[in-house]
Structure formats: C-alpha cells, structure tokens
Amino acid sequence: MKMNRIFRLFRSPSATSAVACLALAWSCVRYDAPQPLDSWSSEGRALRTSTPTVAAGQTLTAAGDYKNFRLTGQAMTQEGAEAALLLHTDGESGYEVILRNGPIDGTRKSGSLAAVRNLYRSLAADGEWFDFEVAVRGKNISVRIDGADVVCYTEPEVPYRVEKYARRLLSHGAIALRGVEGEVAFRNLTVTRLRADARNEADTLPPVDERADAVIRAQQRNFPVIDYHVHLKGGLTKEQAHAMSMNYGINYGVAPNAGEGGVGRMLADDKEVYEYFDEVKPLPFLCGVQGEGRKWTATFSQEALGVFDYLFTDAMTIIDHKGRNSRIYRPEEVHYDGVTKEQYMDHLVDQTVKILTNEPADIYANPTYLPEDMQADYDKYWTDERVDRVLDALQRHSIALEINPRYRIPSIDIIRKAKQRGLKFTFGTNNVDADFGRLEYCFEAMEKCGIEADDIWFPSMSVRRSRPVVIYNKF
C-alpha cells in the first residue's frame, strides 16, 4: 500500500509532491528485508533455534556480518539473571547491551550500553517477556526497552576509552548473545540490514566531546552516574530531560515536591502522589519525590510516598527560633530578631538534626545550606561540633548525603569526614530550569575524596519504610 502511494505521488506534476515522494520512498526502502535470527554457533557447533536461551559462560553467535542494522526481539530474565547482546563483535570487539532487571541496587540494568551508557533502573521485570530494539545507524547506537528509548549514543570522532574497553568501538561484525549470570531466554529475534547512509532522525544533539568529559570517564570505570535531584520546572520538560540524559550519559532521578512552599510542581495529597507516579513510572528516569516544608509528614501516608524509588528532603525550610516557618533560601524570610548569627546557626543545626531524626527520608538534600548573608563564612559556621551532630544523625538513620553541584555543598572537608565514617552519597543538582550542568562539583569531590562506586547510595538500601513518622513541630 505504501509503495502504491509513492507511485501515485510520482505521477503528480507538483514539485512539492515529487520531493515528498522521494522522501517517502527512501523511508520505505531498506537494504534488506527483515530476517529471523535463528542460525547460531557455539564453540564451533551449529545450532538452529528461534528461541535461544543463554546460560552463564555461554555465547551464541549469529550467522552473518553486520554494520547498519535494526534488531528486535523479546527477552525474559529470572531473578539475578543477566545476559549481554554483543554488536559489531569478533568475540572481543564492539559494544554490549545489557539485559538485566530487578531492583535499583547498583547493577546495570536492561538497555545499558555497557561502560558507555550504564542505566540503573529497568523498565522491565523479571519473569515477564519484554520487548527490546537495538539499532546501529552510522555512528549512532539506539536502544529501546518496552517501547521507551533508553540509549541514544553517538560515537564521537575521538572516543574516550580506557585500556580495558579500547576495542569498544563501531566498525562491523557479528551479533552474539552471551550469558553472564543465570539464564536469559529470547524469542522473536529479527534483524533488518539498513542502508549504508541510514541515520537516526532522533539523534539531533551534537555528540559529547569525550576528550574532556568527566561522565564518560566515570562510565568507563562503571561508576554509577546518577543525578537524583532533577525537577521538571523552569521550562525543563520531561522530553528535554530525556534527551539530555541520553546525550550526556547521566541517569536522571526526576522528582516533584510533595508538601508546600516549594517551587515547581507540588503534590498536595495521596491522590496526587499516585496520579503523578502513574505518569512517570513508564519513563526512563529514576522516580523520586521531595518532602517539601515541614508539614509533609502529616500530609502524606508512607504507603503513598513509598511507591517512589526514593524520598529526599532538606533543611532549607525550618521552624525558626520564634516558631515561624522560614524558607532560609529566601532572605526576606530569615529573621534574627535579637539573636546572634552563631545562635541562629545553633538553631539551624538543631532543626536539621530534628528533620533527619523524625522525617523518614532516604537522602539529605541541599546539605549544609546557609542563608545568603552567612554563606561567605561557611567554614566559620560549620564547626567540627556542628558537622558531627549532622553526620551522627545521618549515620544513625542510614540517610545518604547529597553532593550538590549547584551550591557546591557540602564542602570538600565535610565530604571527607562523611567518607571516613562510611556514609553513603548521592549526586543531586536541584536545578531551577533547563540550563544546568553535568555534576562537575560531584566529580571534583569524587576525585578529591576518593569516592568509589561502593560509596554511592541506591534505593535498595532504603530503610525509610521501617522508620516511624514523628510530628515534632507544632503548627
């Protein structure tokens, strides 16, 4: 039917129709027709099957040599199982797409382009068939899981690769399935060869210059690159966040505010919490929520907030020394009223410890933030005694410490102290709009403080559901 439409367009005298016809014709023509992948080899033995299963240590290599192609199929993992789909491989070269599901625990999840675009939340579940698609078009690799784009990576002219991954490059080669853990089953595998000039029309952003990119260096170390603190506000749409995340190689944790007094989308009750979660759970983001203000623990049930991957809060809103709700990031709401700044600081630390002790959050965000007129003397106000009080609370309640690149807090000295205590960390920007960085201060702190992958917090470590909610401020 589509080709008949093309022929009708060609008969039209209109130049516009001719151009449209040509574009449509090219969109229809493929280098080859779709072919099932059912001819494999393993350790020199031929195997013909349309439903291959790979076990740990086993590799099945499909017949043929491929350059530009689109591969579709379905896979099913069991708990703890993992397989790798190898592209452009001779057994050692090329890229790997990981197929692994389960909780957000620090292992790389389905759709990951291993060591280049590692993902930490899976859109699929163990024990269920899920769709996947992998395409190579020129220098672009795209991956879809259950219809959602999770990777759109364009290999730059000068890729950054450590010695271990020196051959993780595009060229041409075989398609293979390799078992890593347990067993992973496949079915309906179909490959379509694409033209030499095939391009991914969704690949609209310029490739990252990897020669000076901290993100790819972390990915090559398999260090989890996650920004847990991204808000869809200030013009940042979920579509923009999605494109930026894939292009930069940073997993985004997208979170609304639950409570009152914040900026951006605010959730007011349990009903709105569930509605919002239904909106974001099919998207390729980690799904968080921020407790905003100091009334949120009395407004929302733990059951409702518990559907999110993680929950965070901060001490940027406190009940001040005269019982007033004070957003300390707004100078007009910071009132000393006869107390010295040192006394005000003691009260701020008291409030921070109460928040961390009584509010069941996973992450302490915007940590050690000070009112604007105190920031120049940050080190003076954050004495060892005050820092220890906050770190004690974090340690006691298994709360992660956010490293925040927007405010460059906590200080490197405080991060070192937290590291020495064995506290876990997250990276989080707290953006105000769509123009925000790439976790630069986080990578600086990572290098200066020796932060490794084992120091990063993941939602599988959460204990918030077991913590009681204590209403400690009177409103």
Short mmCIF file of C-alpha atoms in Angstrom, two decimals:
data_model
loop_
_atom_site.label_atom_id
_atom_site.label_comp_id
_atom_site.label_asym_id
_atom_site.label_seq_id
_atom_site.Cartn_x
_atom_site.Cartn_y
_atom_site.Cartn_z
CA MET A 1 0.00 0.00 0.00
CA LYS A 2 2.80 2.43 0.86
CA MET A 3 4.61 1.78 -2.45
CA ASN A 4 1.35 2.39 -4.38
CA ARG A 5 1.14 5.74 -2.63
CA ILE A 6 4.67 6.51 -3.77
CA PHE A 7 3.84 5.70 -7.41
CA ARG A 8 0.78 7.98 -7.28
CA LEU A 9 2.98 10.79 -5.95
CA PHE A 10 5.45 10.31 -8.78
CA ARG A 11 2.65 10.81 -11.32
CA SER A 12 1.81 14.17 -9.74
CA PRO A 13 3.21 17.19 -11.64
CA SER A 14 3.76 19.08 -8.41
CA ALA A 15 7.41 19.61 -7.47
CA THR A 16 6.40 19.52 -3.80
CA SER A 17 4.78 16.15 -4.32
CA ALA A 18 7.90 14.90 -6.06
CA VAL A 19 10.07 15.87 -3.11
CA ALA A 20 7.61 14.31 -0.69
CA CYS A 21 7.55 11.22 -2.86
CA LEU A 22 11.31 10.88 -2.84
CA ALA A 23 11.49 11.28 0.95
CA LEU A 24 8.76 8.69 1.45
CA ALA A 25 10.42 6.29 -0.96
CA TRP A 26 13.70 6.45 0.92
CA SER A 27 11.88 5.92 4.21
CA CYS A 28 10.37 2.70 2.84
CA VAL A 29 13.39 1.16 1.15
CA ARG A 30 15.67 -0.90 3.34
CA TYR A 31 18.93 -2.56 2.49
CA ASP A 32 17.36 -5.94 3.16
CA ALA A 33 14.09 -7.45 4.31
CA PRO A 34 13.70 -8.39 7.98
CA GLN A 35 15.18 -11.82 8.66
CA PRO A 36 14.74 -14.04 11.71
CA LEU A 37 17.86 -14.73 13.73
CA ASP A 38 17.64 -18.49 14.06
CA SER A 39 21.06 -19.72 12.94
CA TRP A 40 23.70 -19.73 15.68
CA SER A 41 27.05 -21.23 16.55
CA SER A 42 28.50 -22.06 19.92
CA GLU A 43 32.04 -23.39 20.41
CA GLY A 44 32.16 -24.48 16.78
CA ARG A 45 28.81 -26.26 16.87
CA ALA A 46 25.90 -25.12 14.72
CA LEU A 47 22.55 -24.52 16.40
CA ARG A 48 19.28 -23.64 14.73
CA THR A 49 16.63 -22.18 17.04
CA SER A 50 14.24 -19.25 17.10
CA THR A 51 14.05 -19.33 20.91
CA PRO A 52 17.64 -19.33 22.20
CA THR A 53 18.48 -19.36 25.90
CA VAL A 54 21.92 -18.42 27.18
CA ALA A 55 23.37 -19.51 30.49
CA ALA A 56 26.29 -18.03 32.39
CA GLY A 57 29.51 -18.51 30.44
CA GLN A 58 27.77 -19.45 27.19
CA THR A 59 27.99 -17.42 23.96
CA LEU A 60 25.77 -17.88 20.90
CA THR A 61 26.94 -16.12 17.74
CA ALA A 62 24.50 -15.41 14.91
CA ALA A 63 25.47 -16.12 11.32
CA GLY A 64 26.43 -13.07 9.27
CA ASP A 65 28.40 -9.83 9.41
CA TYR A 66 26.51 -6.61 10.17
CA LYS A 67 27.21 -2.89 10.03
CA ASN A 68 23.97 -0.84 9.99
CA PHE A 69 21.01 -2.83 11.26
CA ARG A 70 17.93 -2.91 13.44
CA LEU A 71 17.48 -5.87 15.80
CA THR A 72 14.19 -6.50 17.55
CA GLY A 73 13.06 -9.25 19.86
CA GLN A 74 11.84 -10.22 23.29
CA ALA A 75 13.75 -11.39 26.33
CA MET A 76 12.87 -12.80 29.73
CA THR A 77 15.14 -12.71 32.74
CA GLN A 78 14.81 -14.52 36.02
CA GLU A 79 15.85 -13.05 39.37
CA GLY A 80 19.55 -12.23 39.30
CA ALA A 81 19.99 -13.32 35.68
CA GLU A 82 21.92 -11.25 33.15
CA ALA A 83 22.89 -11.54 29.51
CA ALA A 84 24.74 -9.30 27.08
CA LEU A 85 23.83 -8.64 23.47
CA LEU A 86 27.08 -8.09 21.54
CA LEU A 87 27.22 -5.79 18.50
CA HIS A 88 29.95 -5.49 15.86
CA THR A 89 31.84 -8.21 17.68
CA ASP A 90 34.56 -10.69 16.84
CA GLY A 91 34.35 -12.05 20.35
CA GLU A 92 36.27 -9.19 21.93
CA SER A 93 35.45 -6.02 19.99
CA GLY A 94 32.27 -3.97 19.69
CA TYR A 95 29.59 -2.91 22.15
CA GLU A 96 27.48 -4.75 24.71
CA VAL A 97 23.83 -4.11 25.54
CA ILE A 98 22.96 -5.48 28.96
CA LEU A 99 19.72 -7.33 29.72
CA ARG A 100 19.14 -7.48 33.47
CA ASN A 101 16.17 -6.45 35.60
CA GLY A 102 15.35 -6.28 39.29
CA PRO A 103 15.64 -3.59 41.99
CA ILE A 104 17.76 -0.42 41.77
CA ASP A 105 20.76 -1.88 43.55
CA GLY A 106 23.77 -0.61 41.63
CA THR A 107 23.84 -3.32 38.98
CA ARG A 108 23.49 -2.17 35.38
CA LYS A 109 20.00 -2.69 34.00
CA SER A 110 18.33 -3.63 30.74
CA GLY A 111 19.26 -1.38 27.85
CA SER A 112 22.63 -0.32 29.25
CA LEU A 113 25.30 0.22 26.62
CA ALA A 114 27.90 -1.25 28.91
CA ALA A 115 30.63 1.09 30.19
CA VAL A 116 29.39 3.87 27.89
CA ARG A 117 25.76 4.47 28.89
CA ASN A 118 25.10 2.48 32.05
CA LEU A 119 21.49 2.51 33.31
CA TYR A 120 20.36 1.75 36.85
CA ARG A 121 16.56 1.48 36.66
CA SER A 122 14.94 -1.14 34.49
CA LEU A 123 11.62 -0.62 32.72
CA ALA A 124 11.08 -4.38 32.54
CA ALA A 125 10.51 -7.02 35.21
CA ASP A 126 11.93 -10.45 35.95
CA GLY A 127 9.78 -13.38 34.89
CA GLU A 128 8.00 -11.47 32.11
CA TRP A 129 8.70 -11.18 28.39
CA PHE A 130 9.71 -7.67 27.40
CA ASP A 131 10.38 -6.06 24.03
CA PHE A 132 13.74 -4.63 23.06
CA GLU A 133 15.18 -2.96 19.99
CA VAL A 134 18.78 -2.15 19.17
CA ALA A 135 19.76 -0.17 16.07
CA VAL A 136 23.10 0.89 14.64
CA ARG A 137 22.93 3.69 12.10
CA GLY A 138 26.27 5.21 11.15
CA LYS A 139 27.94 6.25 14.39
CA ASN A 140 24.70 6.15 16.39
CA ILE A 141 23.50 3.32 18.64
CA SER A 142 19.95 3.43 19.98
CA VAL A 143 18.26 1.08 22.42
CA ARG A 144 14.60 0.72 23.33
CA ILE A 145 13.09 -1.27 26.17
CA ASP A 146 9.35 -1.92 26.03
CA GLY A 147 8.91 0.93 23.56
CA ALA A 148 10.84 3.53 25.56
CA ASP A 149 14.10 5.00 24.24
CA VAL A 150 16.78 4.43 26.88
CA VAL A 151 20.00 4.97 24.90
CA CYS A 152 20.84 7.30 22.04
CA TYR A 153 24.64 7.35 21.85
CA THR A 154 26.67 8.84 19.02
CA GLU A 155 30.28 7.75 18.97
CA PRO A 156 32.39 10.91 18.57
CA GLU A 157 35.40 11.24 16.29
CA VAL A 158 37.73 10.77 19.26
CA PRO A 159 36.04 8.41 21.76
CA TYR A 160 37.47 8.12 25.26
CA ARG A 161 38.24 4.51 26.14
CA VAL A 162 40.34 3.02 28.92
CA GLU A 163 42.59 0.09 28.02
CA LYS A 164 40.01 -2.49 29.08
CA TYR A 165 37.45 -1.05 26.65
CA ALA A 166 39.84 0.08 23.91
CA ARG A 167 38.00 -2.03 21.30
CA ARG A 168 34.53 -0.88 22.35
CA LEU A 169 34.04 0.91 19.03
CA LEU A 170 31.79 0.74 15.99
CA SER A 171 33.01 -0.98 12.83
CA HIS A 172 31.20 -4.13 11.68
CA GLY A 173 30.95 -7.70 12.87
CA ALA A 174 28.72 -10.37 14.33
CA ILE A 175 25.73 -10.25 16.64
CA ALA A 176 26.01 -12.53 19.65
CA LEU A 177 24.29 -13.42 22.93
CA ARG A 178 26.44 -14.02 26.00
CA GLY A 179 25.26 -15.36 29.33
CA VAL A 180 26.61 -13.56 32.40
CA GLU A 181 24.51 -14.84 35.33
CA GLY A 182 21.69 -17.36 35.49
CA GLU A 183 19.67 -17.92 32.30
CA VAL A 184 18.06 -15.42 29.93
CA ALA A 185 15.58 -16.57 27.26
CA PHE A 186 14.95 -14.90 23.89
CA ARG A 187 12.30 -15.17 21.22
CA ASN A 188 11.14 -13.43 18.02
CA LEU A 189 14.63 -12.16 17.19
CA THR A 190 14.58 -10.36 13.85
CA VAL A 191 17.33 -8.37 12.17
CA THR A 192 16.99 -5.87 9.32
CA ARG A 193 20.04 -4.67 7.44
CA LEU A 194 19.91 -0.92 6.87
CA ARG A 195 21.40 1.21 4.12
CA ALA A 196 24.95 2.49 4.46
CA ASP A 197 23.65 6.04 4.82
CA ALA A 198 20.97 5.20 7.39
CA ARG A 199 20.66 7.82 10.11
CA ASN A 200 18.75 8.07 13.37
CA GLU A 201 16.44 11.07 12.90
CA ALA A 202 16.05 11.36 16.68
CA ASP A 203 19.78 11.93 17.06
CA THR A 204 19.60 15.73 16.99
CA LEU A 205 22.08 16.77 19.71
CA PRO A 206 25.79 17.13 18.93
CA PRO A 207 27.95 14.31 20.28
CA VAL A 208 29.72 15.00 23.55
CA ASP A 209 33.43 15.79 23.27
CA GLU A 210 34.73 12.83 25.27
CA ARG A 211 38.32 14.11 25.35
CA ALA A 212 37.46 16.29 28.35
CA ASP A 213 34.23 14.69 29.61
CA ALA A 214 34.10 13.51 33.22
CA VAL A 215 30.93 11.50 32.65
CA ILE A 216 32.43 9.04 30.14
CA ARG A 217 35.43 8.61 32.42
CA ALA A 218 33.12 7.60 35.25
CA GLN A 219 31.12 5.33 32.93
CA GLN A 220 34.33 3.61 31.80
CA ARG A 221 35.01 2.88 35.47
CA ASN A 222 31.44 1.61 35.82
CA PHE A 223 30.89 4.32 38.41
CA PRO A 224 27.12 4.99 38.68
CA VAL A 225 26.46 8.42 37.16
CA ILE A 226 23.08 9.46 38.59
CA ASP A 227 21.66 12.91 39.27
CA TYR A 228 18.99 12.10 41.87
CA HIS A 229 17.76 15.70 42.18
CA VAL A 230 16.23 16.93 38.91
CA HIS A 231 12.98 18.92 38.84
CA LEU A 232 10.76 19.39 35.80
CA LYS A 233 10.42 23.15 36.15
CA GLY A 234 11.70 26.42 34.72
CA GLY A 235 10.95 25.23 31.22
CA LEU A 236 12.52 21.78 31.60
CA THR A 237 10.07 19.26 30.16
CA LYS A 238 10.26 15.51 30.55
CA GLU A 239 11.08 15.28 26.84
CA GLN A 240 14.04 17.66 27.23
CA ALA A 241 15.25 15.87 30.33
CA HIS A 242 15.01 12.56 28.48
CA ALA A 243 17.09 13.83 25.53
CA MET A 244 19.69 15.47 27.80
CA SER A 245 20.02 12.37 29.94
CA MET A 246 20.69 10.11 26.95
CA ASN A 247 23.08 12.55 25.29
CA TYR A 248 25.13 13.37 28.39
CA GLY A 249 25.13 9.83 29.77
CA ILE A 250 23.69 10.90 33.14
CA ASN A 251 20.83 8.94 34.68
CA TYR A 252 18.26 11.45 35.93
CA GLY A 253 16.17 10.99 39.03
CA VAL A 254 13.14 13.20 38.40
CA ALA A 255 11.19 14.38 41.42
CA PRO A 256 8.25 16.66 42.23
CA ASN A 257 7.76 18.37 45.58
CA ALA A 258 5.28 16.86 47.99
CA GLY A 259 4.11 19.40 50.54
CA GLU A 260 4.06 23.16 50.50
CA GLY A 261 6.26 26.17 49.92
CA GLY A 262 8.49 24.90 47.13
CA VAL A 263 8.90 25.93 43.50
CA GLY A 264 7.59 23.89 40.60
CA ARG A 265 5.10 21.07 40.61
CA MET A 266 3.68 20.46 44.08
CA LEU A 267 1.77 17.37 45.15
CA ALA A 268 -0.92 18.13 47.72
CA ASP A 269 -2.26 14.75 48.88
CA ASP A 270 -2.02 10.97 48.41
CA LYS A 271 -4.31 11.04 45.37
CA GLU A 272 -1.99 13.43 43.54
CA VAL A 273 1.01 11.32 44.57
CA TYR A 274 -0.43 8.20 42.94
CA GLU A 275 -1.50 10.13 39.84
CA TYR A 276 1.96 11.59 39.39
CA PHE A 277 3.65 8.23 39.88
CA ASP A 278 1.47 6.68 37.18
CA GLU A 279 2.67 9.46 34.84
CA VAL A 280 6.39 8.90 35.38
CA LYS A 281 6.83 5.18 36.03
CA PRO A 282 6.92 4.27 32.28
CA LEU A 283 9.65 6.87 31.66
CA PRO A 284 13.37 6.01 31.72
CA PHE A 285 14.09 8.01 34.88
CA LEU A 286 14.57 7.05 38.49
CA CYS A 287 11.39 8.21 40.22
CA GLY A 288 11.82 10.25 43.38
CA VAL A 289 9.80 12.67 45.46
CA GLN A 290 10.92 15.55 47.70
CA GLY A 291 9.29 16.22 51.03
CA GLU A 292 8.83 20.00 50.99
CA GLY A 293 8.30 22.19 54.05
CA ARG A 294 7.85 20.67 57.47
CA LYS A 295 4.21 19.56 57.27
CA TRP A 296 4.63 16.86 54.63
CA THR A 297 4.97 14.02 57.13
CA ALA A 298 1.50 14.83 58.45
CA THR A 299 0.02 15.29 54.96
CA PHE A 300 1.04 12.12 53.12
CA SER A 301 0.94 8.47 54.05
CA GLN A 302 4.13 6.45 53.97
CA GLU A 303 2.28 3.95 51.77
CA ALA A 304 1.69 6.57 49.07
CA LEU A 305 5.20 8.04 49.16
CA GLY A 306 6.58 4.50 49.31
CA VAL A 307 5.70 3.81 45.67
CA PHE A 308 8.59 6.06 44.62
CA ASP A 309 12.13 4.76 44.27
CA TYR A 310 13.39 7.20 46.88
CA LEU A 311 12.38 10.13 49.07
CA PHE A 312 14.52 13.13 49.96
CA THR A 313 14.20 16.30 51.95
CA ASP A 314 16.36 19.19 53.13
CA ALA A 315 16.69 21.80 55.88
CA MET A 316 16.10 24.79 53.64
CA THR A 317 12.74 25.25 55.35
CA ILE A 318 12.85 25.33 59.15
CA ILE A 319 10.71 26.44 62.04
CA ASP A 320 12.77 29.33 63.32
CA HIS A 321 13.51 30.30 66.94
CA LYS A 322 10.18 32.16 67.19
CA GLY A 323 8.05 29.37 65.70
CA ARG A 324 7.79 30.84 62.23
CA ASN A 325 8.00 28.84 59.03
CA SER A 326 11.19 30.11 57.40
CA ARG A 327 12.46 29.27 53.93
CA ILE A 328 16.08 30.17 54.51
CA TYR A 329 16.81 30.36 50.78
CA ARG A 330 14.64 33.50 50.74
CA PRO A 331 16.44 36.38 52.50
CA GLU A 332 13.17 38.09 53.35
CA GLU A 333 12.17 35.07 55.49
CA VAL A 334 15.39 34.94 57.53
CA HIS A 335 14.88 36.92 60.75
CA TYR A 336 17.45 37.05 63.57
CA ASP A 337 15.29 39.12 65.93
CA GLY A 338 17.88 39.76 68.62
CA VAL A 339 19.84 36.51 68.36
CA THR A 340 23.36 36.43 67.01
CA LYS A 341 24.18 34.56 63.82
CA GLU A 342 26.05 32.00 65.93
CA GLN A 343 22.87 31.40 67.94
CA TYR A 344 20.84 31.26 64.74
CA MET A 345 23.31 28.68 63.42
CA ASP A 346 22.88 26.53 66.52
CA HIS A 347 19.12 26.61 65.97
CA LEU A 348 19.56 25.69 62.30
CA VAL A 349 21.64 22.66 63.30
CA ASP A 350 19.03 21.71 65.92
CA GLN A 351 16.35 21.84 63.24
CA THR A 352 18.48 19.84 60.79
CA VAL A 353 19.02 17.08 63.34
CA LYS A 354 15.27 17.01 64.14
CA ILE A 355 14.41 16.76 60.45
CA LEU A 356 16.85 13.89 59.89
CA THR A 357 15.74 12.13 63.06
CA ASN A 358 11.98 12.40 62.66
CA GLU A 359 11.28 12.55 58.93
CA PRO A 360 11.72 9.24 57.08
CA ALA A 361 13.80 10.42 54.14
CA ASP A 362 16.45 8.46 52.25
CA ILE A 363 18.62 11.43 51.25
CA TYR A 364 19.61 14.69 52.95
CA ALA A 365 19.50 17.14 50.03
CA ASN A 366 21.00 20.63 49.70
CA PRO A 367 23.05 19.70 52.77
CA THR A 368 24.64 22.34 55.00
CA TYR A 369 22.92 25.15 53.08
CA LEU A 370 23.14 28.53 54.84
CA PRO A 371 21.16 31.75 54.48
CA GLU A 372 22.62 34.05 51.86
CA ASP A 373 24.20 36.51 54.28
CA MET A 374 26.02 33.68 56.11
CA GLN A 375 27.42 31.82 53.10
CA ALA A 376 30.66 33.82 52.88
CA ASP A 377 31.57 32.46 56.34
CA TYR A 378 30.54 28.85 55.63
CA ASP A 379 33.62 27.29 57.26
CA LYS A 380 33.24 29.52 60.32
CA TYR A 381 29.65 28.45 60.97
CA TRP A 382 30.10 24.77 60.09
CA THR A 383 32.36 23.94 63.02
CA ASP A 384 33.52 20.38 63.67
CA GLU A 385 31.00 20.04 66.50
CA ARG A 386 28.08 21.13 64.33
CA VAL A 387 29.19 18.94 61.43
CA ASP A 388 29.50 15.93 63.74
CA ARG A 389 25.96 16.41 65.03
CA VAL A 390 24.57 16.27 61.50
CA LEU A 391 26.76 13.34 60.42
CA ASP A 392 25.78 11.46 63.59
CA ALA A 393 22.12 11.78 62.61
CA LEU A 394 22.79 10.63 59.06
CA GLN A 395 24.74 7.63 60.31
CA ARG A 396 22.18 6.72 62.95
CA HIS A 397 19.29 6.66 60.46
CA SER A 398 21.09 5.35 57.35
CA ILE A 399 20.46 8.54 55.35
CA ALA A 400 22.60 9.34 52.32
CA LEU A 401 24.41 12.67 51.97
CA GLU A 402 23.78 14.53 48.73
CA ILE A 403 26.72 16.22 46.99
CA ASN A 404 25.13 19.25 45.36
CA PRO A 405 26.85 20.88 42.35
CA ARG A 406 24.51 23.86 42.16
CA TYR A 407 25.56 25.18 45.57
CA ARG A 408 28.88 23.26 45.77
CA ILE A 409 27.92 21.81 49.13
CA PRO A 410 28.86 20.20 51.42
CA SER A 411 32.45 21.40 51.49
CA ILE A 412 35.21 19.00 50.48
CA ASP A 413 36.28 18.77 54.13
CA ILE A 414 32.79 17.70 55.24
CA ILE A 415 32.56 15.17 52.38
CA ARG A 416 35.90 13.69 53.51
CA LYS A 417 34.59 13.35 57.07
CA ALA A 418 31.43 11.64 55.81
CA LYS A 419 33.51 9.28 53.70
CA GLN A 420 35.68 8.39 56.70
CA ARG A 421 32.52 7.48 58.61
CA GLY A 422 31.37 5.17 55.83
CA LEU A 423 28.31 7.25 54.91
CA LYS A 424 26.71 6.79 51.51
CA PHE A 425 26.44 9.58 48.95
CA THR A 426 24.20 10.69 46.12
CA PHE A 427 24.75 13.35 43.47
CA GLY A 428 21.94 15.89 43.06
CA THR A 429 21.68 19.20 41.23
CA ASN A 430 18.38 20.81 42.36
CA ASN A 431 18.07 22.64 39.04
CA VAL A 432 15.96 25.78 38.61
CA ASP A 433 15.49 25.45 34.84
CA ALA A 434 16.67 23.50 31.78
CA ASP A 435 20.14 25.06 31.83
CA PHE A 436 22.13 23.12 34.38
CA GLY A 437 25.47 21.38 34.48
CA ARG A 438 26.81 17.87 34.39
CA LEU A 439 27.64 17.19 38.04
CA GLU A 440 31.00 18.97 37.82
CA TYR A 441 31.41 19.53 41.58
CA CYS A 442 30.40 15.93 42.24
CA PHE A 443 33.22 14.63 40.05
CA GLU A 444 35.63 17.06 41.72
CA ALA A 445 34.60 15.73 45.13
CA MET A 446 34.79 12.16 43.86
CA GLU A 447 38.44 12.61 42.90
CA LYS A 448 39.50 14.67 45.92
CA CYS A 449 37.76 12.45 48.48
CA GLY A 450 38.32 9.05 46.87
CA ILE A 451 34.62 8.28 46.42
CA GLU A 452 34.11 4.90 44.74
CA ALA A 453 31.08 3.09 43.37
CA ASP A 454 30.64 1.30 46.72
CA ASP A 455 30.14 4.68 48.40
CA ILE A 456 27.03 5.51 46.35
CA TRP A 457 23.55 5.01 47.78
CA PHE A 458 20.86 3.10 45.88
CA PRO A 459 17.13 2.70 46.60
CA SER A 460 17.65 -0.97 47.51
CA MET A 461 19.40 0.37 50.65
CA SER A 462 16.38 2.36 51.79
CA VAL A 463 15.16 1.85 55.37
CA ARG A 464 12.59 4.64 55.35
CA ARG A 465 9.58 2.32 55.31
CA SER A 466 10.64 0.93 58.68
CA ARG A 467 11.09 4.32 60.33
CA PRO A 468 8.26 5.81 62.37
CA VAL A 469 6.95 9.26 61.50
CA VAL A 470 7.19 11.69 64.42
CA ILE A 471 5.34 15.00 64.29
CA TYR A 472 7.89 17.09 66.15
CA ASN A 473 6.97 20.66 65.12
CA LYS A 474 3.71 22.23 66.18
CA PHE A 475 1.96 24.27 63.55
#
